[in-house]
Amino acid sequence: MLNELQNSPVCEARVQSMLKEMVRSAVGRMIARQESAAPAGESEAHLDRLKAETDRIRDAQRTRDWSVASRFAGELARQNGLDAEAVEAPAVARQVLFLMRRLNELNARVEQDFEDPLHVGRELLLDHGLTPSRDAMKPPMLLSEAIEKACEEAPPDVETKIRVIGKLAIAFFENVAVSSIVLEQTELMRWMPPPDGIECAITVS
């Protein structure tokens, strides 16, 4: 089952979306930290925490303790439709731990030299499909938010249809980041029966 999960194009899209959000949120925190009033002595403590965390990651990589990956992915994994078992699969966990080391290296450099994370992290951001700009650091849109936005811009008759299909979509995908939904899933949803309590039909054009 794990082999199927790792080789699935749907899962791969969710994994890449999760990694992208790990980068986005980490760099966003670096920017916020630079722009806040840090207590005296906090910088050294922050660097010590980064070093200790990197040492734990390195030990986990060396011992193949993939369970560590799900602790770092946390809520971002759930938002992208990935449970702990999926994140702890070796092919996924390896990427998570490697990325965390890169992020910690960037974080330490930003903390030590007070460099702009958007500048020194440019390569890392581009590697994950992110433009090195403040706007690109905004949180991803969740499916529920996308549905509400579409309803706000739609006429009343269309809004009703959007809300019905939106309920079905959330029941099928869960309230994940829109960026984690791929074409293969939307095609499959066309042929799925509606869940209990949702009386609707999907018209296949």
Short mmCIF file of C-alpha atoms in Angstrom, two decimals:
data_model
loop_
_atom_site.label_atom_id
_atom_site.label_comp_id
_atom_site.label_asym_id
_atom_site.label_seq_id
_atom_site.Cartn_x
_atom_site.Cartn_y
_atom_site.Cartn_z
CA MET A 1 0.00 0.00 0.00
CA LEU A 2 2.83 2.40 0.82
CA ASN A 3 4.42 1.69 -2.57
CA GLU A 4 1.17 2.64 -4.27
CA LEU A 5 0.99 5.76 -2.12
CA GLN A 6 4.51 6.83 -2.97
CA ASN A 7 4.03 6.23 -6.69
CA SER A 8 0.61 7.88 -6.91
CA PRO A 9 0.58 11.15 -8.90
CA VAL A 10 -2.11 12.41 -6.52
CA CYS A 11 0.06 11.76 -3.47
CA GLU A 12 3.13 13.24 -5.16
CA ALA A 13 1.22 16.47 -5.85
CA ARG A 14 0.15 16.63 -2.20
CA VAL A 15 3.70 15.99 -1.01
CA GLN A 16 5.11 18.75 -3.20
CA SER A 17 2.37 21.12 -2.05
CA MET A 18 3.21 20.29 1.58
CA LEU A 19 6.93 20.90 1.04
CA LYS A 20 6.14 24.19 -0.67
CA GLU A 21 4.08 25.31 2.33
CA MET A 22 6.84 24.24 4.72
CA VAL A 23 9.18 26.61 2.88
CA ARG A 24 6.61 29.40 2.68
CA SER A 25 5.71 29.28 6.37
CA ALA A 26 9.34 28.96 7.53
CA VAL A 27 10.52 31.95 5.48
CA GLY A 28 7.47 33.90 6.59
CA ARG A 29 8.43 33.26 10.23
CA MET A 30 11.98 34.43 9.51
CA ILE A 31 10.67 37.70 8.09
CA ALA A 32 8.30 38.19 11.04
CA ARG A 33 11.13 37.50 13.50
CA GLN A 34 13.37 40.09 11.83
CA GLU A 35 10.63 42.69 12.04
CA SER A 36 9.79 42.05 15.69
CA ALA A 37 11.49 43.27 18.85
CA ALA A 38 13.61 40.30 19.95
CA PRO A 39 14.48 40.09 23.69
CA ALA A 40 18.15 40.49 24.64
CA GLY A 41 20.02 37.20 24.41
CA GLU A 42 17.27 35.52 22.43
CA SER A 43 19.40 35.31 19.29
CA GLU A 44 21.91 32.90 20.85
CA ALA A 45 19.12 30.79 22.31
CA HIS A 46 17.43 30.67 18.90
CA LEU A 47 20.65 29.52 17.23
CA ASP A 48 21.14 26.87 19.92
CA ARG A 49 17.62 25.54 19.26
CA LEU A 50 18.29 25.39 15.54
CA LYS A 51 21.52 23.47 16.10
CA ALA A 52 19.86 21.00 18.47
CA GLU A 53 17.00 20.46 16.02
CA THR A 54 19.40 19.92 13.12
CA ASP A 55 21.34 17.38 15.20
CA ARG A 56 18.09 15.49 15.90
CA ILE A 57 17.25 15.50 12.20
CA ARG A 58 20.69 14.22 11.27
CA ASP A 59 20.40 11.43 13.85
CA ALA A 60 16.96 10.50 12.49
CA GLN A 61 18.33 10.37 8.95
CA ARG A 62 21.25 8.23 10.05
CA THR A 63 19.05 5.75 11.95
CA ARG A 64 16.22 5.87 9.38
CA ASP A 65 13.78 7.04 12.04
CA TRP A 66 11.19 8.34 9.60
CA SER A 67 8.62 9.01 12.34
CA VAL A 68 10.43 12.28 13.05
CA ALA A 69 9.23 13.68 9.72
CA SER A 70 5.57 13.78 10.73
CA ARG A 71 6.43 15.97 13.74
CA PHE A 72 7.89 18.60 11.44
CA ALA A 73 5.20 18.38 8.76
CA GLY A 74 2.41 18.57 11.36
CA GLU A 75 -0.60 20.68 10.43
CA LEU A 76 0.75 21.44 6.95
CA ALA A 77 0.57 17.73 6.11
CA ARG A 78 -3.05 17.57 7.22
CA GLN A 79 -3.93 20.68 5.20
CA ASN A 80 -2.60 18.90 2.14
CA GLY A 81 -4.51 15.68 2.77
CA LEU A 82 -1.57 13.64 4.09
CA ASP A 83 -1.78 11.61 7.30
CA ALA A 84 1.14 10.58 9.51
CA GLU A 85 1.53 7.23 7.75
CA ALA A 86 1.95 8.96 4.40
CA VAL A 87 4.49 11.46 5.73
CA GLU A 88 6.49 8.72 7.46
CA ALA A 89 6.83 6.68 4.26
CA PRO A 90 10.61 6.67 3.55
CA ALA A 91 10.31 8.37 0.14
CA VAL A 92 8.35 11.25 1.69
CA ALA A 93 10.08 11.47 5.08
CA ARG A 94 13.49 11.69 3.44
CA GLN A 95 12.37 14.81 1.54
CA VAL A 96 10.86 16.38 4.66
CA LEU A 97 13.99 15.89 6.77
CA PHE A 98 16.32 17.08 4.02
CA LEU A 99 14.19 20.19 3.55
CA MET A 100 14.17 20.89 7.29
CA ARG A 101 17.96 20.86 7.33
CA ARG A 102 18.06 23.34 4.44
CA LEU A 103 15.54 25.57 6.21
CA ASN A 104 17.51 25.44 9.46
CA GLU A 105 20.71 26.36 7.61
CA LEU A 106 18.92 29.33 6.05
CA ASN A 107 17.38 30.29 9.39
CA ALA A 108 20.78 30.25 11.10
CA ARG A 109 22.32 32.39 8.37
CA VAL A 110 19.49 34.90 8.58
CA GLU A 111 19.79 35.02 12.38
CA GLN A 112 23.58 35.35 12.48
CA ASP A 113 24.05 37.88 9.70
CA PHE A 114 20.58 39.49 9.68
CA GLU A 115 20.32 38.95 5.94
CA ASP A 116 17.07 39.16 4.01
CA PRO A 117 15.59 35.62 3.88
CA LEU A 118 13.95 36.43 0.55
CA HIS A 119 17.39 37.17 -0.89
CA VAL A 120 19.58 34.50 0.69
CA GLY A 121 16.74 31.96 0.41
CA ARG A 122 16.00 32.78 -3.23
CA GLU A 123 17.24 29.45 -4.59
CA LEU A 124 15.28 27.45 -2.02
CA LEU A 125 12.12 29.43 -2.73
CA LEU A 126 12.43 29.01 -6.48
CA ASP A 127 13.12 25.29 -6.04
CA HIS A 128 9.65 25.02 -4.52
CA GLY A 129 7.79 27.22 -6.97
CA LEU A 130 7.75 30.33 -4.80
CA THR A 131 8.60 33.84 -5.96
CA PRO A 132 11.03 35.53 -3.53
CA SER A 133 8.58 38.28 -2.57
CA ARG A 134 6.47 39.19 0.47
CA ASP A 135 3.22 38.51 -1.39
CA ALA A 136 4.30 34.94 -2.11
CA MET A 137 4.69 34.32 1.63
CA LYS A 138 0.96 34.65 2.29
CA PRO A 139 -0.74 31.43 3.52
CA PRO A 140 -2.29 29.14 0.87
CA MET A 141 -6.01 29.27 0.16
CA LEU A 142 -7.98 26.38 1.63
CA LEU A 143 -10.81 24.75 -0.31
CA SER A 144 -13.46 26.25 1.99
CA GLU A 145 -12.00 29.72 1.45
CA ALA A 146 -11.97 29.26 -2.33
CA ILE A 147 -15.63 28.19 -2.25
CA GLU A 148 -16.61 31.24 -0.17
CA LYS A 149 -14.69 33.55 -2.49
CA ALA A 150 -16.43 32.04 -5.54
CA CYS A 151 -19.83 32.44 -3.84
CA GLU A 152 -19.18 36.11 -3.08
CA GLU A 153 -18.55 36.82 -6.76
CA ALA A 154 -21.40 34.69 -8.16
CA PRO A 155 -25.06 35.62 -8.84
CA PRO A 156 -27.59 34.01 -6.41
CA ASP A 157 -28.61 31.10 -8.66
CA VAL A 158 -24.98 30.17 -9.35
CA GLU A 159 -24.04 30.62 -5.68
CA THR A 160 -26.49 27.87 -4.69
CA LYS A 161 -24.88 25.46 -7.14
CA ILE A 162 -21.40 26.39 -5.97
CA ARG A 163 -22.31 25.74 -2.33
CA VAL A 164 -23.81 22.32 -3.12
CA ILE A 165 -20.82 21.24 -5.18
CA GLY A 166 -18.56 22.83 -2.56
CA LYS A 167 -20.02 20.60 0.17
CA LEU A 168 -19.41 17.58 -2.02
CA ALA A 169 -15.85 18.69 -2.77
CA ILE A 170 -15.00 19.18 0.92
CA ALA A 171 -16.55 15.80 1.77
CA PHE A 172 -14.40 14.21 -0.94
CA PHE A 173 -11.10 16.10 -0.59
CA GLU A 174 -11.47 17.40 3.01
CA ASN A 175 -10.62 21.05 3.63
CA VAL A 176 -7.18 20.90 2.04
CA ALA A 177 -5.09 23.57 0.34
CA VAL A 178 -6.40 24.17 -3.18
CA SER A 179 -2.87 23.77 -4.53
CA SER A 180 -2.82 20.13 -3.39
CA ILE A 181 -5.80 19.13 -5.57
CA VAL A 182 -4.79 17.71 -8.93
CA LEU A 183 -6.64 16.86 -12.15
CA GLU A 184 -6.69 13.12 -11.43
CA GLN A 185 -8.75 13.75 -8.30
CA THR A 186 -11.27 16.07 -9.94
CA GLU A 187 -11.83 13.55 -12.72
CA LEU A 188 -12.39 10.77 -10.17
CA MET A 189 -14.84 12.89 -8.17
CA ARG A 190 -17.14 13.10 -11.19
CA TRP A 191 -17.89 9.40 -10.87
CA MET A 192 -18.19 9.19 -7.08
CA PRO A 193 -21.70 8.90 -5.58
CA PRO A 194 -22.64 11.87 -3.37
CA PRO A 195 -22.20 11.26 0.38
CA ASP A 196 -25.20 10.93 2.68
CA GLY A 197 -27.03 14.18 3.21
CA ILE A 198 -25.91 15.77 -0.05
CA GLU A 199 -28.52 15.44 -2.77
CA CYS A 200 -26.90 16.62 -5.93
CA ALA A 201 -25.81 15.43 -9.31
CA ILE A 202 -22.60 16.23 -11.10
CA THR A 203 -23.13 16.97 -14.73
CA VAL A 204 -20.39 15.57 -16.91
CA SER A 205 -19.91 17.80 -19.90
#
